């Protein structure tokens, strides 16, 4: 099942969550390893952007994972919303129940 890791303004209860309205699926709380850094349009709203870092520098970041069959038909829509400052990459997540997987995340374009 396609998975999108969300850590910022698109997360449930956050300022841009309405952008996710057309995409139906199952939201689950999770954590990822990486770093949040100032950059991208989200920083002006108080949401720093995700970057991949080596394990020594990595911090635990709380996030959500959206599992949805609707994601593949919405990648272009989400890519356009995120804009040139972000790129969709894959990273590992860990759900609250300990299950791990790989999903897409919007990371700062570096």
Short mmCIF file of the N, C-alpha and C atoms (twelve columns), coordinates in Angstrom:
data_MODEL
# 
_entry.id   MODEL 
# 
loop_
_atom_site.group_PDB 
_atom_site.id 
_atom_site.type_symbol 
_atom_site.label_atom_id 
_atom_site.label_alt_id 
_atom_site.label_comp_id 
_atom_site.label_asym_id 
_atom_site.label_seq_id 
_atom_site.Cartn_x 
_atom_site.Cartn_y 
_atom_site.Cartn_z 
_atom_site.pdbx_PDB_model_num 
ATOM 1   N N  . UNK A 1   0.856  -1.184 0.000  1 
ATOM 2   C CA . UNK A 1   0.000  0.000  0.000  1 
ATOM 3   C C  . UNK A 1   0.896  1.238  0.000  1 
ATOM 4   N N  . UNK A 2   0.644  2.180  -0.887 1 
ATOM 5   C CA . UNK A 2   1.442  3.410  -0.918 1 
ATOM 6   C C  . UNK A 2   1.344  4.166  0.409  1 
ATOM 7   N N  . UNK A 3   2.469  4.752  0.826  1 
ATOM 8   C CA . UNK A 3   2.530  5.459  2.105  1 
ATOM 9   C C  . UNK A 3   3.193  6.817  1.917  1 
ATOM 10  N N  . UNK A 4   2.623  7.834  2.571  1 
ATOM 11  C CA . UNK A 4   3.184  9.178  2.579  1 
ATOM 12  C C  . UNK A 4   3.416  9.580  4.026  1 
ATOM 13  N N  . UNK A 5   4.647  9.942  4.332  1 
ATOM 14  C CA . UNK A 5   5.027  10.390 5.664  1 
ATOM 15  C C  . UNK A 5   4.836  11.901 5.717  1 
ATOM 16  N N  . UNK A 6   4.088  12.352 6.717  1 
ATOM 17  C CA . UNK A 6   3.767  13.774 6.826  1 
ATOM 18  C C  . UNK A 6   4.176  14.272 8.200  1 
ATOM 19  N N  . UNK A 7   4.967  15.340 8.214  1 
ATOM 20  C CA . UNK A 7   5.524  15.852 9.467  1 
ATOM 21  C C  . UNK A 7   5.232  17.331 9.693  1 
ATOM 22  N N  . UNK A 8   4.591  18.003 8.769  1 
ATOM 23  C CA . UNK A 8   4.434  19.453 8.851  1 
ATOM 24  C C  . UNK A 8   3.017  19.922 8.663  1 
ATOM 25  N N  . UNK A 9   2.846  20.907 7.809  1 
ATOM 26  C CA . UNK A 9   1.566  21.611 7.676  1 
ATOM 27  C C  . UNK A 9   0.444  20.753 7.104  1 
ATOM 28  N N  . UNK A 10  0.759  19.625 6.472  1 
ATOM 29  C CA . UNK A 10  -0.283 18.759 5.913  1 
ATOM 30  C C  . UNK A 10  -0.822 17.748 6.927  1 
ATOM 31  N N  . UNK A 11  -0.195 17.652 8.091  1 
ATOM 32  C CA . UNK A 11  -0.591 16.669 9.104  1 
ATOM 33  C C  . UNK A 11  -1.977 16.990 9.674  1 
ATOM 34  N N  . UNK A 12  -2.668 15.981 10.191 1 
ATOM 35  C CA . UNK A 12  -3.979 16.226 10.814 1 
ATOM 36  C C  . UNK A 12  -3.896 17.327 11.863 1 
ATOM 37  N N  . UNK A 13  -4.842 18.270 11.772 1 
ATOM 38  C CA . UNK A 13  -4.914 19.369 12.716 1 
ATOM 39  C C  . UNK A 13  -4.009 20.544 12.400 1 
ATOM 40  N N  . UNK A 14  -3.189 20.429 11.360 1 
ATOM 41  C CA . UNK A 14  -2.261 21.511 11.012 1 
ATOM 42  C C  . UNK A 14  -2.859 22.399 9.912  1 
ATOM 43  N N  . UNK A 15  -2.176 23.513 9.642  1 
ATOM 44  C CA . UNK A 15  -2.734 24.596 8.829  1 
ATOM 45  C C  . UNK A 15  -3.108 24.224 7.399  1 
ATOM 46  N N  . UNK A 16  -2.421 23.283 6.772  1 
ATOM 47  C CA . UNK A 16  -2.718 22.931 5.374  1 
ATOM 48  C C  . UNK A 16  -3.303 21.525 5.220  1 
ATOM 49  N N  . UNK A 17  -3.843 20.986 6.301  1 
ATOM 50  C CA . UNK A 17  -4.379 19.620 6.223  1 
ATOM 51  C C  . UNK A 17  -5.506 19.503 5.194  1 
ATOM 52  N N  . UNK A 18  -6.209 20.594 4.928  1 
ATOM 53  C CA . UNK A 18  -7.311 20.554 3.952  1 
ATOM 54  C C  . UNK A 18  -6.824 20.147 2.561  1 
ATOM 55  N N  . UNK A 19  -5.546 20.359 2.263  1 
ATOM 56  C CA . UNK A 19  -4.973 19.944 0.976  1 
ATOM 57  C C  . UNK A 19  -5.098 18.420 0.809  1 
ATOM 58  N N  . UNK A 20  -5.117 17.702 1.928  1 
ATOM 59  C CA . UNK A 20  -5.176 16.242 1.896  1 
ATOM 60  C C  . UNK A 20  -6.604 15.704 1.739  1 
ATOM 61  N N  . UNK A 21  -7.612 16.577 1.781  1 
ATOM 62  C CA . UNK A 21  -9.018 16.163 1.751  1 
ATOM 63  C C  . UNK A 21  -9.376 15.213 0.608  1 
ATOM 64  N N  . UNK A 22  -8.853 15.413 -0.627 1 
ATOM 65  C CA . UNK A 22  -9.248 14.499 -1.706 1 
ATOM 66  C C  . UNK A 22  -8.608 13.109 -1.614 1 
ATOM 67  N N  . UNK A 23  -7.679 12.938 -0.694 1 
ATOM 68  C CA . UNK A 23  -6.946 11.678 -0.599 1 
ATOM 69  C C  . UNK A 23  -7.441 10.901 0.616  1 
ATOM 70  N N  . UNK A 24  -8.201 9.867  0.369  1 
ATOM 71  C CA . UNK A 24  -8.772 9.062  1.455  1 
ATOM 72  C C  . UNK A 24  -7.793 7.967  1.828  1 
ATOM 73  N N  . UNK A 25  -7.741 7.652  3.122  1 
ATOM 74  C CA . UNK A 25  -6.854 6.585  3.557  1 
ATOM 75  C C  . UNK A 25  -6.807 6.476  5.061  1 
ATOM 76  N N  . UNK A 26  -5.832 5.732  5.534  1 
ATOM 77  C CA . UNK A 26  -5.661 5.430  6.945  1 
ATOM 78  C C  . UNK A 26  -4.456 6.191  7.483  1 
ATOM 79  N N  . UNK A 27  -4.683 7.070  8.457  1 
ATOM 80  C CA . UNK A 27  -3.625 7.848  9.089  1 
ATOM 81  C C  . UNK A 27  -3.149 7.126  10.337 1 
ATOM 82  N N  . UNK A 28  -1.824 7.001  10.483 1 
ATOM 83  C CA . UNK A 28  -1.266 6.398  11.683 1 
ATOM 84  C C  . UNK A 28  -0.099 7.232  12.185 1 
ATOM 85  N N  . UNK A 29  0.008  7.353  13.525 1 
ATOM 86  C CA . UNK A 29  1.129  8.063  14.123 1 
ATOM 87  C C  . UNK A 29  2.391  7.230  13.974 1 
ATOM 88  N N  . UNK A 30  3.518  7.927  13.792 1 
ATOM 89  C CA . UNK A 30  4.782  7.242  13.567 1 
ATOM 90  C C  . UNK A 30  5.933  8.156  13.973 1 
ATOM 91  N N  . UNK A 31  7.126  7.632  13.831 1 
ATOM 92  C CA . UNK A 31  8.349  8.436  13.975 1 
ATOM 93  C C  . UNK A 31  9.266  8.122  12.801 1 
ATOM 94  N N  . UNK A 32  10.129 9.085  12.505 1 
ATOM 95  C CA . UNK A 32  11.170 8.913  11.503 1 
ATOM 96  C C  . UNK A 32  12.472 9.422  12.103 1 
ATOM 97  N N  . UNK A 33  13.571 9.080  11.453 1 
ATOM 98  C CA . UNK A 33  14.881 9.575  11.869 1 
ATOM 99  C C  . UNK A 33  15.376 10.544 10.810 1 
ATOM 100 N N  . UNK A 34  15.891 11.663 11.250 1 
ATOM 101 C CA . UNK A 34  16.397 12.687 10.348 1 
ATOM 102 C C  . UNK A 34  16.574 13.970 11.120 1 
ATOM 103 N N  . UNK A 35  16.430 15.076 10.434 1 
ATOM 104 C CA . UNK A 35  16.584 16.376 11.072 1 
ATOM 105 C C  . UNK A 35  15.612 17.353 10.424 1 
ATOM 106 N N  . UNK A 36  15.079 18.263 11.231 1 
ATOM 107 C CA . UNK A 36  14.257 19.341 10.702 1 
ATOM 108 C C  . UNK A 36  15.111 20.597 10.678 1 
ATOM 109 N N  . UNK A 37  15.115 21.251 9.523  1 
ATOM 110 C CA . UNK A 37  16.001 22.383 9.294  1 
ATOM 111 C C  . UNK A 37  15.207 23.519 8.659  1 
ATOM 112 N N  . UNK A 38  15.580 24.737 8.980  1 
ATOM 113 C CA . UNK A 38  14.910 25.887 8.377  1 
ATOM 114 C C  . UNK A 38  15.144 25.873 6.873  1 
ATOM 115 N N  . UNK A 39  14.091 26.148 6.132  1 
ATOM 116 C CA . UNK A 39  14.178 26.182 4.678  1 
ATOM 117 C C  . UNK A 39  12.845 25.817 4.068  1 
ATOM 118 N N  . UNK A 40  12.647 26.202 2.823  1 
ATOM 119 C CA . UNK A 40  11.384 25.933 2.145  1 
ATOM 120 C C  . UNK A 40  10.298 26.888 2.622  1 
ATOM 121 N N  . UNK A 41  9.183  26.893 1.935  1 
ATOM 122 C CA . UNK A 41  8.097  27.811 2.268  1 
ATOM 123 C C  . UNK A 41  7.485  27.500 3.628  1 
ATOM 124 N N  . UNK A 42  7.565  26.253 4.067  1 
ATOM 125 C CA . UNK A 42  6.966  25.868 5.343  1 
ATOM 126 C C  . UNK A 42  7.582  26.563 6.542  1 
ATOM 127 N N  . UNK A 43  8.853  26.923 6.453  1 
ATOM 128 C CA . UNK A 43  9.520  27.572 7.588  1 
ATOM 129 C C  . UNK A 43  8.856  28.896 7.959  1 
ATOM 130 N N  . UNK A 44  8.324  29.601 6.947  1 
ATOM 131 C CA . UNK A 44  7.661  30.874 7.243  1 
ATOM 132 C C  . UNK A 44  6.361  30.665 8.031  1 
ATOM 133 N N  . UNK A 45  5.849  29.427 8.011  1 
ATOM 134 C CA . UNK A 45  4.639  29.088 8.766  1 
ATOM 135 C C  . UNK A 45  4.975  28.368 10.077 1 
ATOM 136 N N  . UNK A 46  6.268  28.229 10.350 1 
ATOM 137 C CA . UNK A 46  6.685  27.551 11.572 1 
ATOM 138 C C  . UNK A 46  6.969  26.072 11.419 1 
ATOM 139 N N  . UNK A 47  7.065  25.591 10.178 1 
ATOM 140 C CA . UNK A 47  7.324  24.178 9.907  1 
ATOM 141 C C  . UNK A 47  8.665  24.039 9.202  1 
ATOM 142 N N  . UNK A 48  9.672  23.590 9.920  1 
ATOM 143 C CA . UNK A 48  10.965 23.367 9.281  1 
ATOM 144 C C  . UNK A 48  10.898 22.127 8.397  1 
ATOM 145 N N  . UNK A 49  11.823 22.025 7.451  1 
ATOM 146 C CA . UNK A 49  11.808 20.942 6.476  1 
ATOM 147 C C  . UNK A 49  12.687 19.774 6.882  1 
ATOM 148 N N  . UNK A 50  12.300 18.610 6.437  1 
ATOM 149 C CA . UNK A 50  13.027 17.375 6.721  1 
ATOM 150 C C  . UNK A 50  14.267 17.267 5.848  1 
ATOM 151 N N  . UNK A 51  15.357 16.799 6.447  1 
ATOM 152 C CA . UNK A 51  16.543 16.420 5.685  1 
ATOM 153 C C  . UNK A 51  17.034 15.071 6.198  1 
ATOM 154 N N  . UNK A 52  17.575 14.276 5.295  1 
ATOM 155 C CA . UNK A 52  18.207 13.012 5.677  1 
ATOM 156 C C  . UNK A 52  19.595 13.322 6.194  1 
ATOM 157 N N  . UNK A 53  19.965 12.683 7.281  1 
ATOM 158 C CA . UNK A 53  21.303 12.840 7.848  1 
ATOM 159 C C  . UNK A 53  21.806 11.465 8.271  1 
ATOM 160 N N  . UNK A 54  23.109 11.381 8.547  1 
ATOM 161 C CA . UNK A 54  23.652 10.102 8.992  1 
ATOM 162 C C  . UNK A 54  23.121 9.776  10.387 1 
ATOM 163 N N  . UNK A 55  23.252 8.535  10.794 1 
ATOM 164 C CA . UNK A 55  22.635 8.079  12.038 1 
ATOM 165 C C  . UNK A 55  23.155 8.814  13.269 1 
ATOM 166 N N  . UNK A 56  24.397 9.287  13.236 1 
ATOM 167 C CA . UNK A 56  24.945 10.019 14.387 1 
ATOM 168 C C  . UNK A 56  24.259 11.368 14.592 1 
ATOM 169 N N  . UNK A 57  23.822 11.989 13.519 1 
ATOM 170 C CA . UNK A 57  23.178 13.300 13.590 1 
ATOM 171 C C  . UNK A 57  21.650 13.217 13.690 1 
ATOM 172 N N  . UNK A 58  21.094 12.050 13.398 1 
ATOM 173 C CA . UNK A 58  19.641 11.901 13.287 1 
ATOM 174 C C  . UNK A 58  18.936 12.084 14.629 1 
ATOM 175 N N  . UNK A 59  17.796 12.732 14.555 1 
ATOM 176 C CA . UNK A 59  16.903 12.902 15.691 1 
ATOM 177 C C  . UNK A 59  15.616 12.156 15.385 1 
ATOM 178 N N  . UNK A 60  14.861 11.839 16.427 1 
ATOM 179 C CA . UNK A 60  13.556 11.216 16.249 1 
ATOM 180 C C  . UNK A 60  12.532 12.314 16.028 1 
ATOM 181 N N  . UNK A 61  11.772 12.195 14.950 1 
ATOM 182 C CA . UNK A 61  10.772 13.192 14.560 1 
ATOM 183 C C  . UNK A 61  9.402  12.530 14.577 1 
ATOM 184 N N  . UNK A 62  8.469  13.120 15.300 1 
ATOM 185 C CA . UNK A 62  7.099  12.622 15.298 1 
ATOM 186 C C  . UNK A 62  6.430  12.999 13.981 1 
ATOM 187 N N  . UNK A 63  5.628  12.089 13.458 1 
ATOM 188 C CA . UNK A 63  4.980  12.332 12.174 1 
ATOM 189 C C  . UNK A 63  3.733  11.467 12.071 1 
ATOM 190 N N  . UNK A 64  3.112  11.521 10.923 1 
ATOM 191 C CA . UNK A 64  1.997  10.644 10.566 1 
ATOM 192 C C  . UNK A 64  2.365  9.942  9.275  1 
ATOM 193 N N  . UNK A 65  1.805  8.753  9.087  1 
ATOM 194 C CA . UNK A 65  1.916  8.064  7.805  1 
ATOM 195 C C  . UNK A 65  0.498  7.883  7.277  1 
ATOM 196 N N  . UNK A 66  0.288  8.314  6.045  1 
ATOM 197 C CA . UNK A 66  -0.989 8.105  5.370  1 
ATOM 198 C C  . UNK A 66  -0.821 6.936  4.419  1 
ATOM 199 N N  . UNK A 67  -1.620 5.897  4.642  1 
ATOM 200 C CA . UNK A 67  -1.648 4.745  3.742  1 
ATOM 201 C C  . UNK A 67  -2.871 4.907  2.859  1 
ATOM 202 N N  . UNK A 68  -2.659 5.000  1.543  1 
ATOM 203 C CA . UNK A 68  -3.774 5.278  0.647  1 
ATOM 204 C C  . UNK A 68  -3.503 4.782  -0.761 1 
ATOM 205 N N  . UNK A 69  -4.479 4.088  -1.312 1 
ATOM 206 C CA . UNK A 69  -4.418 3.686  -2.721 1 
ATOM 207 C C  . UNK A 69  -4.587 4.906  -3.635 1 
ATOM 208 N N  . UNK A 70  -5.046 6.032  -3.084 1 
ATOM 209 C CA . UNK A 70  -5.237 7.262  -3.858 1 
ATOM 210 C C  . UNK A 70  -3.927 8.017  -4.096 1 
ATOM 211 N N  . UNK A 71  -2.867 7.680  -3.368 1 
ATOM 212 C CA . UNK A 71  -1.626 8.457  -3.480 1 
ATOM 213 C C  . UNK A 71  -1.038 8.472  -4.895 1 
ATOM 214 N N  . UNK A 72  -0.896 7.330  -5.575 1 
ATOM 215 C CA . UNK A 72  -0.267 7.385  -6.908 1 
ATOM 216 C C  . UNK A 72  -0.954 8.350  -7.879 1 
ATOM 217 N N  . UNK A 73  -2.259 8.447  -7.814 1 
ATOM 218 C CA . UNK A 73  -2.965 9.363  -8.724 1 
ATOM 219 C C  . UNK A 73  -2.910 10.813 -8.228 1 
ATOM 220 N N  . UNK A 74  -2.330 11.044 -7.057 1 
ATOM 221 C CA . UNK A 74  -2.244 12.396 -6.500 1 
ATOM 222 C C  . UNK A 74  -0.816 12.903 -6.331 1 
ATOM 223 N N  . UNK A 75  0.187  12.120 -6.781 1 
ATOM 224 C CA . UNK A 75  1.571  12.585 -6.614 1 
ATOM 225 C C  . UNK A 75  1.804  13.931 -7.304 1 
ATOM 226 N N  . UNK A 76  1.310  14.089 -8.535 1 
ATOM 227 C CA . UNK A 76  1.511  15.359 -9.253 1 
ATOM 228 C C  . UNK A 76  0.882  16.527 -8.488 1 
ATOM 229 N N  . UNK A 77  -0.318 16.314 -7.963 1 
ATOM 230 C CA . UNK A 77  -1.025 17.331 -7.172 1 
ATOM 231 C C  . UNK A 77  -0.197 17.712 -5.943 1 
ATOM 232 N N  . UNK A 78  0.317  16.714 -5.229 1 
ATOM 233 C CA . UNK A 78  1.110  16.982 -4.023 1 
ATOM 234 C C  . UNK A 78  2.464  17.597 -4.362 1 
ATOM 235 N N  . UNK A 79  3.101  17.108 -5.427 1 
ATOM 236 C CA . UNK A 79  4.380  17.688 -5.856 1 
ATOM 237 C C  . UNK A 79  4.215  19.172 -6.173 1 
ATOM 238 N N  . UNK A 80  3.125  19.506 -6.857 1 
ATOM 239 C CA . UNK A 80  2.873  20.900 -7.210 1 
ATOM 240 C C  . UNK A 80  2.634  21.739 -5.957 1 
ATOM 241 N N  . UNK A 81  1.870  21.195 -5.014 1 
ATOM 242 C CA . UNK A 81  1.621  21.925 -3.768 1 
ATOM 243 C C  . UNK A 81  2.936  22.192 -3.029 1 
ATOM 244 N N  . UNK A 82  3.781  21.197 -2.915 1 
ATOM 245 C CA . UNK A 82  5.042  21.348 -2.182 1 
ATOM 246 C C  . UNK A 82  5.995  22.295 -2.902 1 
ATOM 247 N N  . UNK A 83  6.017  22.265 -4.212 1 
ATOM 248 C CA . UNK A 83  6.825  23.193 -4.993 1 
ATOM 249 C C  . UNK A 83  8.285  22.791 -5.117 1 
ATOM 250 N N  . UNK A 84  9.059  23.683 -5.734 1 
ATOM 251 C CA . UNK A 84  10.456 23.413 -6.055 1 
ATOM 252 C C  . UNK A 84  11.366 23.305 -4.841 1 
ATOM 253 N N  . UNK A 85  10.925 23.813 -3.696 1 
ATOM 254 C CA . UNK A 85  11.767 23.788 -2.505 1 
ATOM 255 C C  . UNK A 85  11.856 22.430 -1.834 1 
ATOM 256 N N  . UNK A 86  11.025 21.487 -2.309 1 
ATOM 257 C CA . UNK A 86  10.969 20.158 -1.693 1 
ATOM 258 C C  . UNK A 86  11.060 19.093 -2.766 1 
ATOM 259 N N  . UNK A 87  11.579 17.943 -2.376 1 
ATOM 260 C CA . UNK A 87  11.603 16.791 -3.277 1 
ATOM 261 C C  . UNK A 87  11.018 15.592 -2.543 1 
ATOM 262 N N  . UNK A 88  10.323 14.746 -3.294 1 
ATOM 263 C CA . UNK A 88  9.717  13.540 -2.719 1 
ATOM 264 C C  . UNK A 88  10.760 12.426 -2.747 1 
ATOM 265 N N  . UNK A 89  11.129 11.962 -1.559 1 
ATOM 266 C CA . UNK A 89  12.113 10.882 -1.438 1 
ATOM 267 C C  . UNK A 89  11.523 9.784  -0.556 1 
ATOM 268 N N  . UNK A 90  12.212 8.676  -0.480 1 
ATOM 269 C CA . UNK A 90  11.769 7.596  0.398  1 
ATOM 270 C C  . UNK A 90  12.620 7.552  1.661  1 
ATOM 271 N N  . UNK A 91  11.967 7.227  2.769  1 
ATOM 272 C CA . UNK A 91  12.672 7.043  4.032  1 
ATOM 273 C C  . UNK A 91  11.899 6.037  4.874  1 
ATOM 274 N N  . UNK A 92  12.543 5.569  5.932  1 
ATOM 275 C CA . UNK A 92  11.924 4.564  6.795  1 
ATOM 276 C C  . UNK A 92  11.122 5.235  7.900  1 
ATOM 277 N N  . UNK A 93  10.002 4.638  8.240  1 
ATOM 278 C CA . UNK A 93  9.178  5.094  9.358  1 
ATOM 279 C C  . UNK A 93  9.004  3.931  10.332 1 
ATOM 280 N N  . UNK A 94  8.601  4.276  11.549 1 
ATOM 281 C CA . UNK A 94  8.229  3.263  12.535 1 
ATOM 282 C C  . UNK A 94  6.904  3.685  13.150 1 
ATOM 283 N N  . UNK A 95  5.894  2.819  12.998 1 
ATOM 284 C CA . UNK A 95  4.575  3.095  13.555 1 
ATOM 285 C C  . UNK A 95  4.592  2.913  15.068 1 
ATOM 286 N N  . UNK A 96  3.561  3.411  15.739 1 
ATOM 287 C CA . UNK A 96  3.468  3.283  17.195 1 
ATOM 288 C C  . UNK A 96  3.520  1.831  17.653 1 
ATOM 289 N N  . UNK A 97  3.025  0.915  16.816 1 
ATOM 290 C CA . UNK A 97  3.026  -0.505 17.191 1 
ATOM 291 C C  . UNK A 97  4.374  -1.189 16.929 1 
ATOM 292 N N  . UNK A 98  5.374  -0.425 16.483 1 
ATOM 293 C CA . UNK A 98  6.706  -0.969 16.241 1 
ATOM 294 C C  . UNK A 98  6.947  -1.440 14.822 1 
ATOM 295 N N  . UNK A 99  5.899  -1.502 14.000 1 
ATOM 296 C CA . UNK A 99  6.050  -1.941 12.609 1 
ATOM 297 C C  . UNK A 99  6.808  -0.882 11.823 1 
ATOM 298 N N  . UNK A 100 7.787  -1.338 11.053 1 
ATOM 299 C CA . UNK A 100 8.585  -0.423 10.227 1 
ATOM 300 C C  . UNK A 100 8.244  -0.601 8.758  1 
ATOM 301 N N  . UNK A 101 8.456  0.446  8.003  1 
ATOM 302 C CA . UNK A 101 8.217  0.398  6.571  1 
ATOM 303 C C  . UNK A 101 8.917  1.554  5.888  1 
ATOM 304 N N  . UNK A 102 8.741  1.616  4.577  1 
ATOM 305 C CA . UNK A 102 9.319  2.681  3.757  1 
ATOM 306 C C  . UNK A 102 8.171  3.463  3.130  1 
ATOM 307 N N  . UNK A 103 8.271  4.772  3.194  1 
ATOM 308 C CA . UNK A 103 7.269  5.620  2.579  1 
ATOM 309 C C  . UNK A 103 7.921  6.834  1.947  1 
ATOM 310 N N  . UNK A 104 7.118  7.571  1.207  1 
ATOM 311 C CA . UNK A 104 7.605  8.821  0.619  1 
ATOM 312 C C  . UNK A 104 7.440  9.952  1.624  1 
ATOM 313 N N  . UNK A 105 8.346  10.909 1.548  1 
ATOM 314 C CA . UNK A 105 8.320  12.096 2.395  1 
ATOM 315 C C  . UNK A 105 8.797  13.266 1.539  1 
ATOM 316 N N  . UNK A 106 8.269  14.450 1.844  1 
ATOM 317 C CA . UNK A 106 8.756  15.648 1.164  1 
ATOM 318 C C  . UNK A 106 9.903  16.230 1.990  1 
ATOM 319 N N  . UNK A 107 11.089 16.191 1.408  1 
ATOM 320 C CA . UNK A 107 12.311 16.666 2.054  1 
ATOM 321 C C  . UNK A 107 12.741 17.972 1.402  1 
ATOM 322 N N  . UNK A 108 13.498 18.761 2.155  1 
ATOM 323 C CA . UNK A 108 14.032 19.991 1.584  1 
ATOM 324 C C  . UNK A 108 14.927 19.674 0.395  1 
ATOM 325 N N  . UNK A 109 14.794 20.436 -0.649 1 
ATOM 326 C CA . UNK A 109 15.686 20.325 -1.799 1 
ATOM 327 C C  . UNK A 109 17.007 20.931 -1.387 1 
ATOM 328 N N  . UNK A 110 18.075 20.148 -1.427 1 
ATOM 329 C CA . UNK A 110 19.372 20.653 -0.977 1 
ATOM 330 C C  . UNK A 110 20.346 20.773 -2.108 1 
# 
